[in-house]
mmCIF file of C-alpha atoms in Angstrom:
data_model
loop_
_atom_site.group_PDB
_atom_site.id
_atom_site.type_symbol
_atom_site.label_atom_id
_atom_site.label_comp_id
_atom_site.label_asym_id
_atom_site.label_seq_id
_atom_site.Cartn_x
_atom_site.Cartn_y
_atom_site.Cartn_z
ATOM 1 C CA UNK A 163 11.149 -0.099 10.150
ATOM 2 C CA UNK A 164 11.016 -0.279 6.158
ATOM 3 C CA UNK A 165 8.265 1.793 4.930
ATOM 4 C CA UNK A 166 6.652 0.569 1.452
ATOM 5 C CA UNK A 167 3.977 2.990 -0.135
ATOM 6 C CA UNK A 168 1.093 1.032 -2.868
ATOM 7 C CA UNK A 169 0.291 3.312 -5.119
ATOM 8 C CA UNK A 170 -1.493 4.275 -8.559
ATOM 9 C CA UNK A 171 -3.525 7.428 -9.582
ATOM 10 C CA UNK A 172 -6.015 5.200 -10.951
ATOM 11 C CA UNK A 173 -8.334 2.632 -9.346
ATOM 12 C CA UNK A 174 -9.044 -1.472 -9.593
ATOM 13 C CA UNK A 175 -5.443 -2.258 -10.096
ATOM 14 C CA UNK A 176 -5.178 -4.500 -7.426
ATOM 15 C CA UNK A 177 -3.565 -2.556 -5.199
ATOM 16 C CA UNK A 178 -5.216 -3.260 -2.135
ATOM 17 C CA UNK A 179 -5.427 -7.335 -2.988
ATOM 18 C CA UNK A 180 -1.332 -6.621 -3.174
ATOM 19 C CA UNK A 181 -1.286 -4.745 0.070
ATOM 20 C CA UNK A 182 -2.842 -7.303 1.937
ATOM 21 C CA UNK A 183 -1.008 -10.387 0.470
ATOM 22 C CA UNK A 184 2.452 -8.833 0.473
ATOM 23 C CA UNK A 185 1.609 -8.162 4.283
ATOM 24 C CA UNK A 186 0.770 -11.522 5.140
ATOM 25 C CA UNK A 187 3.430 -12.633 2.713
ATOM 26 C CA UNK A 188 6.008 -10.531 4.977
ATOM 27 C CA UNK A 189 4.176 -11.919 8.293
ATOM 28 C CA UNK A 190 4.859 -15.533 7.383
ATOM 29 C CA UNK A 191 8.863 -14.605 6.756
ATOM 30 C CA UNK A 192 8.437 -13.147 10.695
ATOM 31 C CA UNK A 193 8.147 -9.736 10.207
ATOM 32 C CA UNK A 194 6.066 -7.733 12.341
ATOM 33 C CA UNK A 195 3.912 -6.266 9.788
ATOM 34 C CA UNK A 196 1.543 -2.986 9.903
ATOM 35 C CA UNK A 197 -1.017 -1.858 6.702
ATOM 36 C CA UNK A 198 -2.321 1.117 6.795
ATOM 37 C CA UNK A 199 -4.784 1.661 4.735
ATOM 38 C CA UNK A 200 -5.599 5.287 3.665
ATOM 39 C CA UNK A 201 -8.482 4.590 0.791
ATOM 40 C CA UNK A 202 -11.754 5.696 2.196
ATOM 41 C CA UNK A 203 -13.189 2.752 0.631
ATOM 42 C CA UNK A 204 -11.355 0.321 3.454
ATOM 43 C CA UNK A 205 -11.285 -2.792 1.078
ATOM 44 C CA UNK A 206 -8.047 -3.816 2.867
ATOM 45 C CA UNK A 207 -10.238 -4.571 6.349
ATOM 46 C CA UNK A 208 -13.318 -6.315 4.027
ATOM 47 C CA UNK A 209 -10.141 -8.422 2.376
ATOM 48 C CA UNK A 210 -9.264 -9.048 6.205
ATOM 49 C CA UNK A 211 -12.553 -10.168 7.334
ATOM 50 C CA UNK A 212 -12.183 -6.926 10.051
ATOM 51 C CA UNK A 213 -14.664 -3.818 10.913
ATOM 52 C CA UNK A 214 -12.948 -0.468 9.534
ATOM 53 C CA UNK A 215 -13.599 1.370 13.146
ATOM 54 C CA UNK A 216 -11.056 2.069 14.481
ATOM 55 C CA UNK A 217 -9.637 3.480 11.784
ATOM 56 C CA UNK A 218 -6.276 5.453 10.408
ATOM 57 C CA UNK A 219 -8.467 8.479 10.720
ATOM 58 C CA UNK A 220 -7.909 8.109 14.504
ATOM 59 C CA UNK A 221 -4.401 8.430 13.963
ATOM 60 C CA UNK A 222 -4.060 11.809 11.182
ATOM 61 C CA UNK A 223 -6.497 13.325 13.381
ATOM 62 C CA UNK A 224 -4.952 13.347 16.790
ATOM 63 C CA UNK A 225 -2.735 15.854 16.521
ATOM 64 C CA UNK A 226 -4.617 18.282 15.154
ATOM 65 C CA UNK A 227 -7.105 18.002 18.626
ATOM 66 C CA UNK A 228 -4.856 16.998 20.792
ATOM 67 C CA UNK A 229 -1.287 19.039 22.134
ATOM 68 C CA UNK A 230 -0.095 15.920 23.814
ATOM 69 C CA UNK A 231 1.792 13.210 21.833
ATOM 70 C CA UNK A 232 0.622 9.923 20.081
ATOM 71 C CA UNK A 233 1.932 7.465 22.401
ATOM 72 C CA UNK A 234 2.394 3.847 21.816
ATOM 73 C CA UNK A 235 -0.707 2.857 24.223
ATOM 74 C CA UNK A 236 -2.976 5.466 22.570
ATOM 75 C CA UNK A 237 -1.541 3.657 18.786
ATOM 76 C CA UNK A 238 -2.412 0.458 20.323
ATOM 77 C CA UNK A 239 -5.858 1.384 20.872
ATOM 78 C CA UNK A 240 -6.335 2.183 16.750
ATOM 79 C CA UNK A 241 -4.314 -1.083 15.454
ATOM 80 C CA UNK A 242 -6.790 -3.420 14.747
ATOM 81 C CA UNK A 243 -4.683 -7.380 15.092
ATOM 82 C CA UNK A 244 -6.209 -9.535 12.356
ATOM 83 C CA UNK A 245 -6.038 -12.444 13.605
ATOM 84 C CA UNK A 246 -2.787 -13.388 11.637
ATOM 85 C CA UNK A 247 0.355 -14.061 13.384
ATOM 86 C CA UNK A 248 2.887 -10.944 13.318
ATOM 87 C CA UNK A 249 -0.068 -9.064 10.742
ATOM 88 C CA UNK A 250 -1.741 -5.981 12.106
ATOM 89 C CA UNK A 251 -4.265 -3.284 10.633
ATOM 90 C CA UNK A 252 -4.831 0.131 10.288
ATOM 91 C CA UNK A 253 -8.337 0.085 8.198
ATOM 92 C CA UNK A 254 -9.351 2.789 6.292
ATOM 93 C CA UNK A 255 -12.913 3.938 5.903
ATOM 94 C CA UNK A 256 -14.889 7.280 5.005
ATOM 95 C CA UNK A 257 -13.568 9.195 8.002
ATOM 96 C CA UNK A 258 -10.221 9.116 5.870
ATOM 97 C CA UNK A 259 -11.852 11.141 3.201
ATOM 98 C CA UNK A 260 -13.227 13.678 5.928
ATOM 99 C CA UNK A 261 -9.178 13.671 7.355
ATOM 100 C CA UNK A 262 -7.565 14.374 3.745
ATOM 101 C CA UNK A 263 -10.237 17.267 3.667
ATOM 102 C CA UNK A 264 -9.182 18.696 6.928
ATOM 103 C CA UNK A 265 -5.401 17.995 6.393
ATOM 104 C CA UNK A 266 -6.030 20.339 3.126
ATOM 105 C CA UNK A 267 -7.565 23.017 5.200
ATOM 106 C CA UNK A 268 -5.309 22.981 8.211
ATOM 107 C CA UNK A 269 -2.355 23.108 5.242
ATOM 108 C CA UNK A 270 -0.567 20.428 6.585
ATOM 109 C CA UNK A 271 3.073 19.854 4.985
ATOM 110 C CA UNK A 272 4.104 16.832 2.998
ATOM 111 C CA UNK A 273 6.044 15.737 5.847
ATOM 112 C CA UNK A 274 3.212 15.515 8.072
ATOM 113 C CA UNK A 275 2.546 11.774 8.063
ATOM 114 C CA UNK A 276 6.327 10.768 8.085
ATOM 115 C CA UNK A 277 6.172 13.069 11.718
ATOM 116 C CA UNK A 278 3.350 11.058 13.049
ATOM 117 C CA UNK A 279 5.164 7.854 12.886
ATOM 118 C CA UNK A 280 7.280 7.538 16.063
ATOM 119 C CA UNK A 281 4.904 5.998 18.205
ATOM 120 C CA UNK A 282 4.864 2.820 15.405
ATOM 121 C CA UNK A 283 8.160 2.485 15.428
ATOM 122 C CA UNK A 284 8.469 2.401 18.898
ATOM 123 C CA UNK A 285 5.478 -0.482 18.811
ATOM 124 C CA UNK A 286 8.083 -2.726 16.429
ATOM 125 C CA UNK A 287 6.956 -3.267 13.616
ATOM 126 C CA UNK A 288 10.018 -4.289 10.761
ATOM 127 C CA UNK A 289 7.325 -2.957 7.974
ATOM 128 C CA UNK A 290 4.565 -0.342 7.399
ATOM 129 C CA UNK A 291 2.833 -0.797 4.098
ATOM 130 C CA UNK A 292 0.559 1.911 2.841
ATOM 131 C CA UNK A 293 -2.339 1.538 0.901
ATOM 132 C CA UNK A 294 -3.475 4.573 -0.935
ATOM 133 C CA UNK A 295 -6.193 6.393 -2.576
ATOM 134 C CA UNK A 296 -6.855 6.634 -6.372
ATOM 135 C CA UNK A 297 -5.439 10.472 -6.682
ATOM 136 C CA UNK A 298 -3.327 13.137 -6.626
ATOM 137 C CA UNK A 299 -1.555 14.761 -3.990
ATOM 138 C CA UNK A 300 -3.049 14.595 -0.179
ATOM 139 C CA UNK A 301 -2.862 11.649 1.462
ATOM 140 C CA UNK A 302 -1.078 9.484 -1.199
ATOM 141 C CA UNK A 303 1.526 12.247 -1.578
ATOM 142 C CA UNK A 304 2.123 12.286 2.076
ATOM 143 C CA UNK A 305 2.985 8.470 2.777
ATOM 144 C CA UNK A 306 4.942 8.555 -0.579
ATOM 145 C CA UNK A 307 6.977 11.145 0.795
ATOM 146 C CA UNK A 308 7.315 9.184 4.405
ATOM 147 C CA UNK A 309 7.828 5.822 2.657
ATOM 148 C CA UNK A 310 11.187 4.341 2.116
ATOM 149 C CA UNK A 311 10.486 2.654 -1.475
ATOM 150 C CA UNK A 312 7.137 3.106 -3.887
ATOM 151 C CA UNK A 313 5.505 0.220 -5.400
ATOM 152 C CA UNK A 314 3.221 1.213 -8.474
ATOM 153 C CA UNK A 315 0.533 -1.529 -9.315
ATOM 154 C CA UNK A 316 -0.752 -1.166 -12.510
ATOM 155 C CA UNK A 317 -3.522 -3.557 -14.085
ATOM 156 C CA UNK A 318 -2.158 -4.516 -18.208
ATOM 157 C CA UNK A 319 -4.580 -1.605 -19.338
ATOM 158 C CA UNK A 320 -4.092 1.860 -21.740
ATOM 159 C CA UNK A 321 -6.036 3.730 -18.713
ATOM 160 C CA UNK A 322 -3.528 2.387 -15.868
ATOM 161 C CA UNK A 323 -0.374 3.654 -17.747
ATOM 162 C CA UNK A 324 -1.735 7.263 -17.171
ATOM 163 C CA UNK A 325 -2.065 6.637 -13.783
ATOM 164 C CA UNK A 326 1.685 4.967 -13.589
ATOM 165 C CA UNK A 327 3.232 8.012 -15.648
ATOM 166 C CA UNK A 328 1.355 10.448 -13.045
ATOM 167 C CA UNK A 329 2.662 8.474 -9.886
ATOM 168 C CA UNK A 330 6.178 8.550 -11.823
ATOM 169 C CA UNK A 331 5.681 12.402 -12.092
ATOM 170 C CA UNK A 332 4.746 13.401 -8.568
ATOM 171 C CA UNK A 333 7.856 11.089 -7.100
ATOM 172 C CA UNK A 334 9.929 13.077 -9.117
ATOM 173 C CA UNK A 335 8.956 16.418 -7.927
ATOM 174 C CA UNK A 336 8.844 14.874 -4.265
ATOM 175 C CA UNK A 337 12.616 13.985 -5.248
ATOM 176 C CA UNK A 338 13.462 17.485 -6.902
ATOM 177 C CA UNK A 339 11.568 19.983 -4.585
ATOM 178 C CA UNK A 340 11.104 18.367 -1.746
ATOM 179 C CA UNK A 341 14.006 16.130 -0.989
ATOM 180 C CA UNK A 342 12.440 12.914 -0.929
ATOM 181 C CA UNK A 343 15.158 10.074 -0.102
ATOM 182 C CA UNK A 344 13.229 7.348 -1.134
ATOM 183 C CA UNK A 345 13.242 5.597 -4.255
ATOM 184 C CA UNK A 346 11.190 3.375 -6.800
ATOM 185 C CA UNK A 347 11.272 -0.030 -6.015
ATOM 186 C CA UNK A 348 9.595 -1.247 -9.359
ATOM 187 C CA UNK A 349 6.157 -1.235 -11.114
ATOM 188 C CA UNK A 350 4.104 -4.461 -10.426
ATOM 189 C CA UNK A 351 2.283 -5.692 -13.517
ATOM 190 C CA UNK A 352 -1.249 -7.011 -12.576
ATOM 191 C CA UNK A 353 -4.143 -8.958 -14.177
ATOM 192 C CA UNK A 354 -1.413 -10.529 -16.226
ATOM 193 C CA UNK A 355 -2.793 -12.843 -19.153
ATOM 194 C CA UNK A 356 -0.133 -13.334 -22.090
ATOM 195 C CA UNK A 357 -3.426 -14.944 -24.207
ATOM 196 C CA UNK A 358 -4.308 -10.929 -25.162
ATOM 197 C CA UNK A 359 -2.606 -8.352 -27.144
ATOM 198 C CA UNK A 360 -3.244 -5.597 -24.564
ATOM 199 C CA UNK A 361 -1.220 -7.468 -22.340
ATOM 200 C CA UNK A 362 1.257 -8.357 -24.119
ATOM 201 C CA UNK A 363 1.912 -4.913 -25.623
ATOM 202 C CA UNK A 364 1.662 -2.713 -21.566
ATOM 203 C CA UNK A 365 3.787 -5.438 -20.634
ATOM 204 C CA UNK A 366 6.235 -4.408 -23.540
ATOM 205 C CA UNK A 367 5.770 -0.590 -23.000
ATOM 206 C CA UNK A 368 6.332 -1.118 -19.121
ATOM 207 C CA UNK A 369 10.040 -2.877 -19.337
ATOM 208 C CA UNK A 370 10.831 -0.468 -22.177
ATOM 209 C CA UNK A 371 9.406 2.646 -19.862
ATOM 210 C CA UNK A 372 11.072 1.234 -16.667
ATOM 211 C CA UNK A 373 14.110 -1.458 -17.419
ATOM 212 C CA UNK A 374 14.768 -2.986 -14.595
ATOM 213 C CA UNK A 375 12.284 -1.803 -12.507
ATOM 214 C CA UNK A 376 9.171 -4.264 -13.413
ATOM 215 C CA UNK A 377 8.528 -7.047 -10.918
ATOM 216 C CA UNK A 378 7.219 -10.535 -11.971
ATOM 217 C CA UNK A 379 3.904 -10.094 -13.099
ATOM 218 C CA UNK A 380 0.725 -11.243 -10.831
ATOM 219 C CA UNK A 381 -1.356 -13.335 -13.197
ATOM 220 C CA UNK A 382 -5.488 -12.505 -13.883
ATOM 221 C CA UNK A 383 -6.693 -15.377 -10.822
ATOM 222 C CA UNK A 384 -10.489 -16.240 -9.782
ATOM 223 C CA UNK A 385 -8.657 -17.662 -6.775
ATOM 224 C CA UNK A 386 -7.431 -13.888 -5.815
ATOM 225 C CA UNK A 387 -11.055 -12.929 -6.150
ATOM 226 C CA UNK A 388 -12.470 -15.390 -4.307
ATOM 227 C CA UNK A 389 -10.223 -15.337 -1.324
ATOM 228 C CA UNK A 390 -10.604 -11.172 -1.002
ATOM 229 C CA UNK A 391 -14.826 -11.800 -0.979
ATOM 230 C CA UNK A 392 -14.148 -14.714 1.717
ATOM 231 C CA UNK A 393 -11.804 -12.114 3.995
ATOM 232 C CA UNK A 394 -9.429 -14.471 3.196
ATOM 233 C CA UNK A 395 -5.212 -14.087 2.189
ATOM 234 C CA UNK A 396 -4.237 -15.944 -1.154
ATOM 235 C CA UNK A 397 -1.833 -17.836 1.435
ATOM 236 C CA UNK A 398 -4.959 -18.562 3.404
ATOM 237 C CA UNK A 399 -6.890 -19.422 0.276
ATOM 238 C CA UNK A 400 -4.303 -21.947 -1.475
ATOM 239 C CA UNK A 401 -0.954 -21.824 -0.198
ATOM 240 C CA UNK A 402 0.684 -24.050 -3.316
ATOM 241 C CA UNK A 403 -1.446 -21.599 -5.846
ATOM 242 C CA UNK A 404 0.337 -20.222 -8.729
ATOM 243 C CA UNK A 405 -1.044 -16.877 -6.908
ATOM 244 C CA UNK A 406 0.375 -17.755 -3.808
ATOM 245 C CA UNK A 407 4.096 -18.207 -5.381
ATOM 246 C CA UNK A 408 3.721 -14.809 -7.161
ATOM 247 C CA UNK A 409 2.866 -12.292 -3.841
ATOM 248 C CA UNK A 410 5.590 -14.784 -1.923
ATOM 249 C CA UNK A 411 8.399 -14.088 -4.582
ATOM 250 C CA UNK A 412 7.185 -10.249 -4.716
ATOM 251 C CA UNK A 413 7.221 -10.295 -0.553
ATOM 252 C CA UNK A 414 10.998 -11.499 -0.751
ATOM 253 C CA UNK A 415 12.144 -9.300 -3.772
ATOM 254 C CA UNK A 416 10.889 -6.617 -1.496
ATOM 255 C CA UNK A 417 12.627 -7.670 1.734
ATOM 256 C CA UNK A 418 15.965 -7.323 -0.233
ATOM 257 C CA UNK A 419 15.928 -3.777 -1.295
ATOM 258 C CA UNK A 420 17.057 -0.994 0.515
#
């Protein structure tokens, strides 16, 4: 099972509207594909057209009540199908604030996610693909640290490049201190419009910051809008979109990387 973590320290970078489409992007390639979505907001069930109960809560809270094991029947009863061939759900809602709050107290390590996870993998699933909250450390430091390869979405904005350089700087202390053996996959440029200076000019400082490392850009779309306010995938939406081609070329850049 790959593990992919979506991250950014800052909000409305269209992370979540990635999440989702790279999932269902994956699903229609035949993977077996899991979200989990650990942003107490739960935009990645609304984007699904699902309730957020059950939610990942369920599952980060378990073992701290309970001495038996997760099994896969008891994980079963928390994944929420979506009604998407091979594309399942763990929504997120605000009992996942509460569990980063009680994962503080209890002083649970950064591996403690990563140890939760044998019970998916037993259910599977070729990819789990986090979705994270807008901050530092907690939960967002935790799946990094479980997750294979890191995605940073960043919107073509001066305030998003603070919150790329402060993703950048916690993976490398999760590499230097506490043996992380994951890596970055890339940083995904979103809202993209070449028509404006400010894009043109992150877009600049982003393949001079990270050469290489920056995906295809995912263009500024009212069809991306509309399709997360109908619960609907960009696939679902307009399959020969422009949108569409952009989260299906992302989906099978990802599938390639080790």
């Amino acid at each position: 099972m790959k593990i992919i973590v979506f991250a950014n320290q800052k909000g409305g970078t269209g992370k979540t509207t990635t999440v989702v489409n790279v999932g269902d992007a994956l699903s229609r390639m035949g993977k077996k594909v899991l979200i989990a979505d650990l942003d107490p907001q739960g935009h990645a069930a609304v984007s699904l057209n699902l309730d957020t109960e059950p939610c990942v809560a369920n599952w980060l809270m378990y073992p701290i009540f309970n001495a038996n094991p997760i099994t896969p029947e008891i994980m079963n009863q928390w994944i929420r199908p979506t009604r998407r061939e091979n594309l399942y759900l763990l929504p997120g809602n605000q009992m996942t604030a509460k569990t980063q709050r009680l994962l503080t107290i209890e002083e649970k390590p950064i591996n403690y996610i990563k140890d939760q996870l044998s019970a998916i993998r037993r259910l599977g699933f070729d990819y789990l693909l986090f979705d994270t909250p807008p901050s530092t450390g907690g939960l967002q430091e935790m799946a990094s640290w479980a997750a294979d390869l890191a995605v940073i979405v960043s919107s073509l904005d001066y305030l998003s490049a603070d919150g790329v350089s402060g993703f950048v700087d916690m993976l490398k202390v999760l590499q230097t201190e506490k043996q992380w053996h994951g890596k970055l996959a890339g940083v995904l440029p979103t809202f993209y419009d070449e028509q404006t200076r400010t894009t043109r000019e992150q877009m600049a400082n982003l393949q001079t910051a990270f050469p290489d490392q920056v995906f295809t850009p995912i263009h500024r779309a009212t069809l991306l809008r509309e399709a997360s306010a109908e619960g609907l995938t960009i696939f679902e939406k307009d399959l020969k979109s422009r949108s569409a081609f952009e989260y299906g070329d992302l989906a099978r850049r990802l599938s390639k990387l080790e």
